[in-house]
Amino acid sequence: MKKVFTILIADRNPRVRGFLQREMSREGYRILLAENARDLLEWPPDRDPVDLVILDPDLPDATDAPLMGLLRKRMPLVPVIIHAHPSHHLTELDAARPSITVEKGGNSIERLKEVAQGILKGPPEDNP
């Protein structure tokens, strides 16, 4: 039986969440959505485990570095891709938790797919 990887996407913008959900679903991933830090940090990993988090840390109820520390405590083994507009905060985030940063931009979805696939060791249909 092939494993279907689950990705939790956390972004404040519903259009971005919807776009990422559509694009990543087309790659065969199961997508879950969080619209704020509370949703992200209260995610029940024991009931609905995730394999990867795609996070824009500019969530309405969070500050960057504390969010990453709390996320590390909540989901210590889950890799995180920071998907954000370039800013000076990205350096602080990288220090707070090892992660990969994909800057938001015109064609960032292709880079995001590539990075996610690399982290998850290939698309779901290639994994036994």
Short mmCIF file of N, CA, C and O in Angstrom, two decimals:
data_model
loop_
_atom_site.label_atom_id
_atom_site.label_comp_id
_atom_site.label_asym_id
_atom_site.label_seq_id
_atom_site.Cartn_x
_atom_site.Cartn_y
_atom_site.Cartn_z
N MET A 1 0.84 -1.17 0.00
CA MET A 1 0.00 0.00 0.00
C MET A 1 0.90 1.24 0.00
O MET A 1 1.84 1.35 0.77
N LYS A 2 0.60 2.20 -0.84
CA LYS A 2 1.40 3.41 -0.97
C LYS A 2 1.01 4.42 0.09
O LYS A 2 -0.16 4.63 0.37
N LYS A 3 2.03 5.07 0.65
CA LYS A 3 1.79 6.10 1.66
C LYS A 3 1.40 7.40 0.98
O LYS A 3 2.06 7.84 0.04
N VAL A 4 0.35 8.00 1.46
CA VAL A 4 -0.04 9.33 1.02
C VAL A 4 0.42 10.29 2.11
O VAL A 4 0.00 10.19 3.26
N PHE A 5 1.32 11.19 1.76
CA PHE A 5 1.86 12.14 2.71
C PHE A 5 0.83 13.24 3.00
O PHE A 5 0.12 13.67 2.11
N THR A 6 0.83 13.68 4.25
CA THR A 6 -0.07 14.73 4.69
C THR A 6 0.72 15.99 4.97
O THR A 6 1.70 15.97 5.71
N ILE A 7 0.26 17.10 4.35
CA ILE A 7 0.90 18.40 4.53
C ILE A 7 -0.10 19.34 5.19
O ILE A 7 -1.24 19.45 4.75
N LEU A 8 0.36 20.01 6.24
CA LEU A 8 -0.44 21.02 6.91
C LEU A 8 0.04 22.39 6.43
O LEU A 8 1.22 22.73 6.59
N ILE A 9 -0.85 23.14 5.80
CA ILE A 9 -0.53 24.46 5.27
C ILE A 9 -1.13 25.51 6.21
O ILE A 9 -2.33 25.50 6.46
N ALA A 10 -0.26 26.41 6.71
CA ALA A 10 -0.71 27.48 7.60
C ALA A 10 -0.39 28.82 6.95
O ALA A 10 0.78 29.16 6.76
N ASP A 11 -1.44 29.55 6.58
CA ASP A 11 -1.28 30.86 5.95
C ASP A 11 -2.51 31.68 6.29
O ASP A 11 -3.62 31.16 6.29
N ARG A 12 -2.31 32.96 6.55
CA ARG A 12 -3.43 33.83 6.93
C ARG A 12 -4.35 34.14 5.77
O ARG A 12 -5.52 34.45 5.96
N ASN A 13 -3.86 34.06 4.55
CA ASN A 13 -4.62 34.45 3.37
C ASN A 13 -5.40 33.26 2.81
O ASN A 13 -4.80 32.28 2.37
N PRO A 14 -6.74 33.32 2.81
CA PRO A 14 -7.53 32.19 2.32
C PRO A 14 -7.26 31.87 0.85
O PRO A 14 -7.35 30.70 0.45
N ARG A 15 -6.95 32.86 0.05
CA ARG A 15 -6.65 32.60 -1.37
C ARG A 15 -5.34 31.83 -1.52
O ARG A 15 -5.24 30.93 -2.35
N VAL A 16 -4.36 32.20 -0.73
CA VAL A 16 -3.08 31.48 -0.78
C VAL A 16 -3.28 30.06 -0.28
O VAL A 16 -2.79 29.10 -0.90
N ARG A 17 -4.00 29.90 0.82
CA ARG A 17 -4.27 28.54 1.33
C ARG A 17 -4.96 27.70 0.27
O ARG A 17 -4.59 26.55 0.03
N GLY A 18 -5.98 28.27 -0.38
CA GLY A 18 -6.71 27.53 -1.41
C GLY A 18 -5.83 27.17 -2.60
O GLY A 18 -5.90 26.05 -3.11
N PHE A 19 -5.02 28.12 -3.03
CA PHE A 19 -4.11 27.88 -4.15
C PHE A 19 -3.11 26.77 -3.81
O PHE A 19 -2.92 25.83 -4.59
N LEU A 20 -2.48 26.88 -2.64
CA LEU A 20 -1.51 25.85 -2.24
C LEU A 20 -2.19 24.50 -2.08
O LEU A 20 -1.63 23.46 -2.46
N GLN A 21 -3.40 24.50 -1.54
CA GLN A 21 -4.14 23.25 -1.39
C GLN A 21 -4.38 22.59 -2.74
O GLN A 21 -4.14 21.40 -2.92
N ARG A 22 -4.85 23.38 -3.71
CA ARG A 22 -5.10 22.82 -5.05
C ARG A 22 -3.82 22.28 -5.69
O ARG A 22 -3.79 21.17 -6.22
N GLU A 23 -2.77 23.10 -5.65
CA GLU A 23 -1.53 22.71 -6.31
C GLU A 23 -0.87 21.49 -5.66
O GLU A 23 -0.41 20.60 -6.36
N MET A 24 -0.84 21.45 -4.35
CA MET A 24 -0.20 20.32 -3.67
C MET A 24 -1.08 19.07 -3.73
O MET A 24 -0.56 17.96 -3.80
N SER A 25 -2.39 19.24 -3.75
CA SER A 25 -3.29 18.09 -3.92
C SER A 25 -3.07 17.43 -5.27
O SER A 25 -3.12 16.20 -5.39
N ARG A 26 -2.82 18.24 -6.29
CA ARG A 26 -2.55 17.70 -7.63
C ARG A 26 -1.30 16.82 -7.65
O ARG A 26 -1.15 15.98 -8.53
N GLU A 27 -0.41 17.06 -6.70
CA GLU A 27 0.81 16.26 -6.60
C GLU A 27 0.57 14.96 -5.84
O GLU A 27 1.48 14.16 -5.68
N GLY A 28 -0.64 14.78 -5.33
CA GLY A 28 -0.98 13.54 -4.65
C GLY A 28 -0.91 13.60 -3.13
O GLY A 28 -1.06 12.59 -2.46
N TYR A 29 -0.69 14.78 -2.59
CA TYR A 29 -0.60 14.92 -1.14
C TYR A 29 -1.99 15.17 -0.54
O TYR A 29 -2.85 15.76 -1.16
N ARG A 30 -2.16 14.73 0.69
CA ARG A 30 -3.35 15.05 1.47
C ARG A 30 -3.07 16.38 2.15
O ARG A 30 -2.02 16.55 2.78
N ILE A 31 -3.99 17.34 2.04
CA ILE A 31 -3.75 18.68 2.53
C ILE A 31 -4.71 19.02 3.66
O ILE A 31 -5.92 18.81 3.55
N LEU A 32 -4.15 19.58 4.72
CA LEU A 32 -4.91 20.10 5.85
C LEU A 32 -4.57 21.58 5.96
O LEU A 32 -3.47 22.00 5.60
N LEU A 33 -5.51 22.38 6.46
CA LEU A 33 -5.32 23.82 6.47
C LEU A 33 -5.45 24.42 7.87
O LEU A 33 -6.30 23.99 8.66
N ALA A 34 -4.62 25.43 8.13
CA ALA A 34 -4.70 26.22 9.36
C ALA A 34 -4.64 27.69 8.95
O ALA A 34 -3.79 28.08 8.16
N GLU A 35 -5.55 28.50 9.51
CA GLU A 35 -5.58 29.91 9.12
C GLU A 35 -4.95 30.83 10.14
O GLU A 35 -4.78 32.02 9.89
N ASN A 36 -4.57 30.30 11.30
CA ASN A 36 -3.94 31.13 12.32
C ASN A 36 -3.05 30.26 13.20
O ASN A 36 -3.02 29.04 13.08
N ALA A 37 -2.30 30.91 14.08
CA ALA A 37 -1.36 30.20 14.94
C ALA A 37 -2.09 29.24 15.89
O ALA A 37 -1.60 28.14 16.16
N ARG A 38 -3.24 29.66 16.38
CA ARG A 38 -3.99 28.78 17.28
C ARG A 38 -4.34 27.46 16.59
O ARG A 38 -4.13 26.39 17.15
N ASP A 39 -4.86 27.55 15.35
CA ASP A 39 -5.19 26.33 14.61
C ASP A 39 -3.95 25.45 14.44
O ASP A 39 -4.01 24.23 14.59
N LEU A 40 -2.83 26.08 14.11
CA LEU A 40 -1.59 25.34 13.89
C LEU A 40 -1.11 24.67 15.17
O LEU A 40 -0.79 23.48 15.18
N LEU A 41 -1.07 25.42 16.25
CA LEU A 41 -0.50 24.90 17.49
C LEU A 41 -1.43 23.96 18.24
O LEU A 41 -0.98 23.18 19.07
N GLU A 42 -2.72 24.02 17.94
CA GLU A 42 -3.66 23.11 18.59
C GLU A 42 -3.95 21.87 17.73
O GLU A 42 -4.80 21.08 18.07
N TRP A 43 -3.20 21.76 16.61
CA TRP A 43 -3.42 20.60 15.73
C TRP A 43 -3.18 19.33 16.52
O TRP A 43 -2.17 19.20 17.20
N PRO A 44 -4.09 18.37 16.45
CA PRO A 44 -3.93 17.13 17.22
C PRO A 44 -3.04 16.12 16.48
O PRO A 44 -3.54 15.30 15.72
N PRO A 45 -1.72 16.18 16.67
CA PRO A 45 -0.84 15.30 15.91
C PRO A 45 -1.06 13.82 16.18
O PRO A 45 -0.79 12.98 15.33
N ASP A 46 -1.60 13.49 17.33
CA ASP A 46 -1.87 12.08 17.62
C ASP A 46 -3.09 11.59 16.87
O ASP A 46 -3.16 10.44 16.47
N ARG A 47 -4.06 12.46 16.64
CA ARG A 47 -5.28 12.07 15.93
C ARG A 47 -5.15 12.24 14.42
O ARG A 47 -5.71 11.47 13.65
N ASP A 48 -4.43 13.25 14.00
CA ASP A 48 -4.30 13.56 12.58
C ASP A 48 -2.85 13.97 12.28
O ASP A 48 -2.55 15.14 12.13
N PRO A 49 -1.94 12.99 12.25
CA PRO A 49 -0.52 13.31 12.07
C PRO A 49 -0.22 13.92 10.71
O PRO A 49 -0.88 13.62 9.72
N VAL A 50 0.79 14.79 10.70
CA VAL A 50 1.23 15.41 9.45
C VAL A 50 2.68 15.05 9.19
O VAL A 50 3.45 14.78 10.12
N ASP A 51 3.05 15.04 7.91
CA ASP A 51 4.41 14.71 7.51
C ASP A 51 5.25 15.96 7.24
O ASP A 51 6.48 15.89 7.23
N LEU A 52 4.57 17.09 7.01
CA LEU A 52 5.26 18.32 6.64
C LEU A 52 4.34 19.50 6.95
O LEU A 52 3.12 19.41 6.78
N VAL A 53 4.94 20.62 7.39
CA VAL A 53 4.21 21.86 7.58
C VAL A 53 4.76 22.89 6.61
O VAL A 53 5.98 23.06 6.50
N ILE A 54 3.86 23.53 5.87
CA ILE A 54 4.23 24.69 5.04
C ILE A 54 3.64 25.89 5.77
O ILE A 54 2.43 25.98 5.95
N LEU A 55 4.52 26.81 6.17
CA LEU A 55 4.12 27.87 7.08
C LEU A 55 4.53 29.25 6.58
O LEU A 55 5.69 29.48 6.26
N ASP A 56 3.55 30.15 6.51
CA ASP A 56 3.85 31.57 6.41
C ASP A 56 3.71 32.08 7.83
O ASP A 56 2.61 32.10 8.39
N PRO A 57 4.82 32.47 8.47
CA PRO A 57 4.76 32.85 9.88
C PRO A 57 4.01 34.14 10.16
O PRO A 57 3.81 34.49 11.32
N ASP A 58 3.55 34.82 9.13
CA ASP A 58 2.81 36.06 9.31
C ASP A 58 1.34 35.74 9.60
O ASP A 58 0.43 36.19 8.91
N LEU A 59 1.12 34.95 10.64
CA LEU A 59 -0.23 34.59 11.04
C LEU A 59 -0.77 35.66 11.97
O LEU A 59 -0.01 36.27 12.73
N PRO A 60 -2.08 35.91 11.93
CA PRO A 60 -2.64 37.04 12.67
C PRO A 60 -2.46 37.00 14.18
O PRO A 60 -2.45 38.02 14.82
N ASP A 61 -2.29 35.85 14.76
CA ASP A 61 -2.22 35.76 16.22
C ASP A 61 -0.89 35.20 16.70
O ASP A 61 -0.82 34.49 17.68
N ALA A 62 0.20 35.54 15.98
CA ALA A 62 1.50 34.98 16.33
C ALA A 62 2.61 36.00 16.14
O ALA A 62 2.50 36.91 15.33
N THR A 63 3.67 35.78 16.89
CA THR A 63 4.92 36.49 16.63
C THR A 63 5.90 35.43 16.15
O THR A 63 5.88 34.29 16.61
N ASP A 64 6.76 35.80 15.21
CA ASP A 64 7.57 34.85 14.46
C ASP A 64 8.38 33.86 15.31
O ASP A 64 8.14 32.66 15.29
N ALA A 65 9.36 34.33 16.03
CA ALA A 65 10.27 33.43 16.74
C ALA A 65 9.55 32.58 17.79
O ALA A 65 9.77 31.38 17.87
N PRO A 66 8.66 33.17 18.64
CA PRO A 66 7.94 32.33 19.60
C PRO A 66 7.08 31.27 18.91
O PRO A 66 6.96 30.16 19.41
N LEU A 67 6.50 31.60 17.78
CA LEU A 67 5.69 30.62 17.05
C LEU A 67 6.54 29.41 16.68
O LEU A 67 6.13 28.27 16.86
N MET A 68 7.73 29.65 16.18
CA MET A 68 8.58 28.54 15.78
C MET A 68 9.00 27.70 16.98
O MET A 68 9.06 26.48 16.89
N GLY A 69 9.27 28.33 18.10
CA GLY A 69 9.62 27.58 19.31
C GLY A 69 8.46 26.72 19.79
O GLY A 69 8.65 25.56 20.16
N LEU A 70 7.27 27.29 19.77
CA LEU A 70 6.08 26.53 20.17
C LEU A 70 5.79 25.40 19.20
O LEU A 70 5.41 24.30 19.60
N LEU A 71 5.99 25.66 17.92
CA LEU A 71 5.78 24.61 16.92
C LEU A 71 6.78 23.47 17.11
O LEU A 71 6.42 22.31 17.01
N ARG A 72 8.01 23.81 17.45
CA ARG A 72 9.03 22.79 17.69
C ARG A 72 8.63 21.90 18.87
O ARG A 72 8.78 20.68 18.81
N LYS A 73 8.09 22.51 19.93
CA LYS A 73 7.65 21.73 21.08
C LYS A 73 6.45 20.86 20.73
O LYS A 73 6.34 19.73 21.19
N ARG A 74 5.55 21.39 19.93
CA ARG A 74 4.30 20.68 19.60
C ARG A 74 4.51 19.55 18.60
O ARG A 74 3.92 18.49 18.72
N MET A 75 5.36 19.81 17.60
CA MET A 75 5.61 18.82 16.54
C MET A 75 7.12 18.73 16.30
O MET A 75 7.62 19.16 15.27
N PRO A 76 7.87 18.15 17.24
CA PRO A 76 9.33 18.20 17.16
C PRO A 76 9.94 17.50 15.95
O PRO A 76 11.02 17.88 15.51
N LEU A 77 9.30 16.52 15.41
CA LEU A 77 9.89 15.75 14.31
C LEU A 77 9.37 16.13 12.93
O LEU A 77 9.82 15.57 11.93
N VAL A 78 8.43 17.05 12.88
CA VAL A 78 7.81 17.41 11.60
C VAL A 78 8.64 18.50 10.92
O VAL A 78 8.86 19.56 11.49
N PRO A 79 9.10 18.25 9.69
CA PRO A 79 9.85 19.28 8.98
C PRO A 79 8.93 20.45 8.60
O PRO A 79 7.73 20.28 8.40
N VAL A 80 9.55 21.65 8.51
CA VAL A 80 8.81 22.87 8.21
C VAL A 80 9.44 23.57 7.02
O VAL A 80 10.66 23.74 6.97
N ILE A 81 8.59 23.97 6.08
CA ILE A 81 9.02 24.86 5.01
C ILE A 81 8.43 26.22 5.32
O ILE A 81 7.21 26.36 5.46
N ILE A 82 9.29 27.23 5.45
CA ILE A 82 8.82 28.60 5.64
C ILE A 82 8.53 29.16 4.26
O ILE A 82 9.42 29.22 3.41
N HIS A 83 7.28 29.52 4.02
CA HIS A 83 6.85 30.07 2.72
C HIS A 83 6.40 31.49 2.98
O HIS A 83 5.27 31.72 3.41
N ALA A 84 7.31 32.45 2.77
CA ALA A 84 7.02 33.82 3.16
C ALA A 84 7.68 34.80 2.21
O ALA A 84 8.61 34.45 1.48
N HIS A 85 7.20 36.03 2.26
CA HIS A 85 7.84 37.11 1.52
C HIS A 85 9.17 37.41 2.19
O HIS A 85 9.30 37.28 3.41
N PRO A 86 10.16 37.82 1.42
CA PRO A 86 11.48 38.12 2.01
C PRO A 86 11.35 39.21 3.08
O PRO A 86 10.64 40.19 2.91
N SER A 87 12.04 38.99 4.18
CA SER A 87 12.07 40.00 5.23
C SER A 87 13.23 39.69 6.16
O SER A 87 13.79 38.60 6.13
N HIS A 88 13.52 40.61 7.04
CA HIS A 88 14.59 40.38 8.00
C HIS A 88 14.21 39.33 9.04
O HIS A 88 15.07 38.78 9.70
N HIS A 89 12.94 39.02 9.16
CA HIS A 89 12.49 38.03 10.14
C HIS A 89 12.89 36.61 9.78
O HIS A 89 12.96 35.75 10.64
N LEU A 90 13.16 36.34 8.51
CA LEU A 90 13.49 34.98 8.10
C LEU A 90 14.77 34.49 8.78
O LEU A 90 14.87 33.32 9.12
N THR A 91 15.73 35.34 9.00
CA THR A 91 16.95 34.93 9.69
C THR A 91 16.64 34.50 11.12
O THR A 91 17.14 33.49 11.59
N GLU A 92 15.78 35.25 11.79
CA GLU A 92 15.38 34.89 13.15
C GLU A 92 14.66 33.55 13.17
O GLU A 92 14.87 32.73 14.06
N LEU A 93 13.82 33.31 12.18
CA LEU A 93 13.08 32.05 12.11
C LEU A 93 14.03 30.89 11.88
O LEU A 93 13.88 29.83 12.49
N ASP A 94 14.99 31.06 10.99
CA ASP A 94 15.94 29.98 10.72
C ASP A 94 16.71 29.60 11.97
O ASP A 94 17.01 28.44 12.19
N ALA A 95 17.03 30.61 12.79
CA ALA A 95 17.75 30.33 14.03
C ALA A 95 16.86 29.63 15.04
O ALA A 95 17.33 28.83 15.85
N ALA A 96 15.56 29.92 15.00
CA ALA A 96 14.64 29.36 15.98
C ALA A 96 14.34 27.88 15.72
O ALA A 96 14.06 27.13 16.63
N ARG A 97 14.39 27.47 14.47
CA ARG A 97 14.08 26.08 14.14
C ARG A 97 14.69 25.76 12.79
O ARG A 97 14.47 26.49 11.84
N PRO A 98 15.42 24.67 12.69
CA PRO A 98 15.93 24.32 11.37
C PRO A 98 14.77 24.14 10.40
O PRO A 98 13.81 23.44 10.68
N SER A 99 14.85 24.82 9.29
CA SER A 99 13.78 24.76 8.30
C SER A 99 14.34 25.18 6.96
O SER A 99 15.46 25.66 6.87
N ILE A 100 13.55 25.01 5.94
CA ILE A 100 13.91 25.46 4.61
C ILE A 100 13.00 26.62 4.27
O ILE A 100 11.80 26.57 4.55
N THR A 101 13.56 27.65 3.68
CA THR A 101 12.77 28.82 3.32
C THR A 101 12.56 28.86 1.81
O THR A 101 13.52 28.70 1.05
N VAL A 102 11.32 29.02 1.40
CA VAL A 102 10.96 29.25 0.00
C VAL A 102 10.26 30.60 -0.03
O VAL A 102 9.18 30.76 0.56
N GLU A 103 10.89 31.57 -0.67
CA GLU A 103 10.31 32.90 -0.72
C GLU A 103 9.08 32.91 -1.61
O GLU A 103 9.07 32.32 -2.70
N LYS A 104 8.03 33.59 -1.13
CA LYS A 104 6.82 33.75 -1.93
C LYS A 104 7.13 34.64 -3.12
O LYS A 104 7.87 35.61 -2.99
N GLY A 105 6.57 34.29 -4.25
CA GLY A 105 6.78 35.08 -5.45
C GLY A 105 6.03 34.46 -6.60
O GLY A 105 5.30 33.48 -6.44
N GLY A 106 6.23 35.00 -7.79
CA GLY A 106 5.51 34.58 -8.98
C GLY A 106 5.44 33.09 -9.22
O GLY A 106 4.38 32.52 -9.39
N ASN A 107 6.58 32.42 -9.24
CA ASN A 107 6.61 30.99 -9.52
C ASN A 107 7.08 30.17 -8.32
O ASN A 107 7.63 29.08 -8.50
N SER A 108 6.86 30.66 -7.13
CA SER A 108 7.36 29.95 -5.96
C SER A 108 6.69 28.60 -5.77
O SER A 108 7.25 27.73 -5.10
N ILE A 109 5.53 28.37 -6.36
CA ILE A 109 4.85 27.09 -6.19
C ILE A 109 5.70 25.94 -6.73
O ILE A 109 5.74 24.87 -6.14
N GLU A 110 6.39 26.17 -7.84
CA GLU A 110 7.23 25.10 -8.39
C GLU A 110 8.37 24.76 -7.45
O GLU A 110 8.68 23.59 -7.23
N ARG A 111 8.99 25.78 -6.88
CA ARG A 111 10.07 25.55 -5.90
C ARG A 111 9.51 24.88 -4.65
O ARG A 111 10.14 23.98 -4.10
N LEU A 112 8.34 25.29 -4.23
CA LEU A 112 7.71 24.70 -3.06
C LEU A 112 7.44 23.21 -3.28
O LEU A 112 7.71 22.38 -2.41
N LYS A 113 6.93 22.86 -4.44
CA LYS A 113 6.68 21.46 -4.77
C LYS A 113 7.99 20.66 -4.76
O LYS A 113 8.04 19.54 -4.26
N GLU A 114 9.02 21.25 -5.33
CA GLU A 114 10.32 20.59 -5.41
C GLU A 114 10.90 20.33 -4.01
O GLU A 114 11.37 19.23 -3.72
N VAL A 115 10.83 21.33 -3.16
CA VAL A 115 11.35 21.19 -1.80
C VAL A 115 10.53 20.17 -1.01
O VAL A 115 11.09 19.31 -0.33
N ALA A 116 9.22 20.24 -1.12
CA ALA A 116 8.35 19.28 -0.41
C ALA A 116 8.65 17.86 -0.86
O ALA A 116 8.78 16.96 -0.04
N GLN A 117 8.79 17.67 -2.16
CA GLN A 117 9.09 16.34 -2.68
C GLN A 117 10.44 15.85 -2.16
O GLN A 117 10.57 14.70 -1.77
N GLY A 118 11.42 16.73 -2.11
CA GLY A 118 12.72 16.35 -1.59
C GLY A 118 12.67 15.94 -0.13
O GLY A 118 13.29 14.97 0.28
N ILE A 119 11.91 16.68 0.66
CA ILE A 119 11.78 16.37 2.08
C ILE A 119 11.06 15.04 2.28
O ILE A 119 11.43 14.23 3.11
N LEU A 120 10.02 14.83 1.50
CA LEU A 120 9.19 13.64 1.67
C LEU A 120 9.69 12.45 0.86
O LEU A 120 9.04 11.42 0.79
N LYS A 121 10.84 12.61 0.22
CA LYS A 121 11.50 11.52 -0.53
C LYS A 121 10.73 11.06 -1.75
O LYS A 121 10.57 9.88 -1.99
N GLY A 122 10.23 12.01 -2.51
CA GLY A 122 9.58 11.67 -3.75
C GLY A 122 8.08 11.76 -3.65
O GLY A 122 7.53 11.75 -2.56
N PRO A 123 7.41 11.87 -4.81
CA PRO A 123 5.95 11.95 -4.80
C PRO A 123 5.35 10.68 -4.23
O PRO A 123 5.94 9.60 -4.31
N PRO A 124 4.16 10.76 -3.66
CA PRO A 124 3.53 9.60 -3.02
C PRO A 124 3.44 8.38 -3.91
O PRO A 124 3.61 7.27 -3.44
N GLU A 125 3.22 8.55 -5.21
CA GLU A 125 3.06 7.38 -6.07
C GLU A 125 4.37 6.62 -6.26
O GLU A 125 4.37 5.46 -6.64
N ASP A 126 5.52 7.22 -5.95
CA ASP A 126 6.80 6.54 -6.07
C ASP A 126 7.23 5.83 -4.80
O ASP A 126 8.23 5.13 -4.78
N ASN A 127 6.50 6.00 -3.71
CA ASN A 127 6.87 5.39 -2.44
C ASN A 127 6.06 4.13 -2.22
O ASN A 127 4.85 4.12 -2.36
N PRO A 128 6.73 3.06 -1.81
CA PRO A 128 6.00 1.81 -1.55
C PRO A 128 5.20 1.89 -0.28
O PRO A 128 5.39 2.69 0.56
#
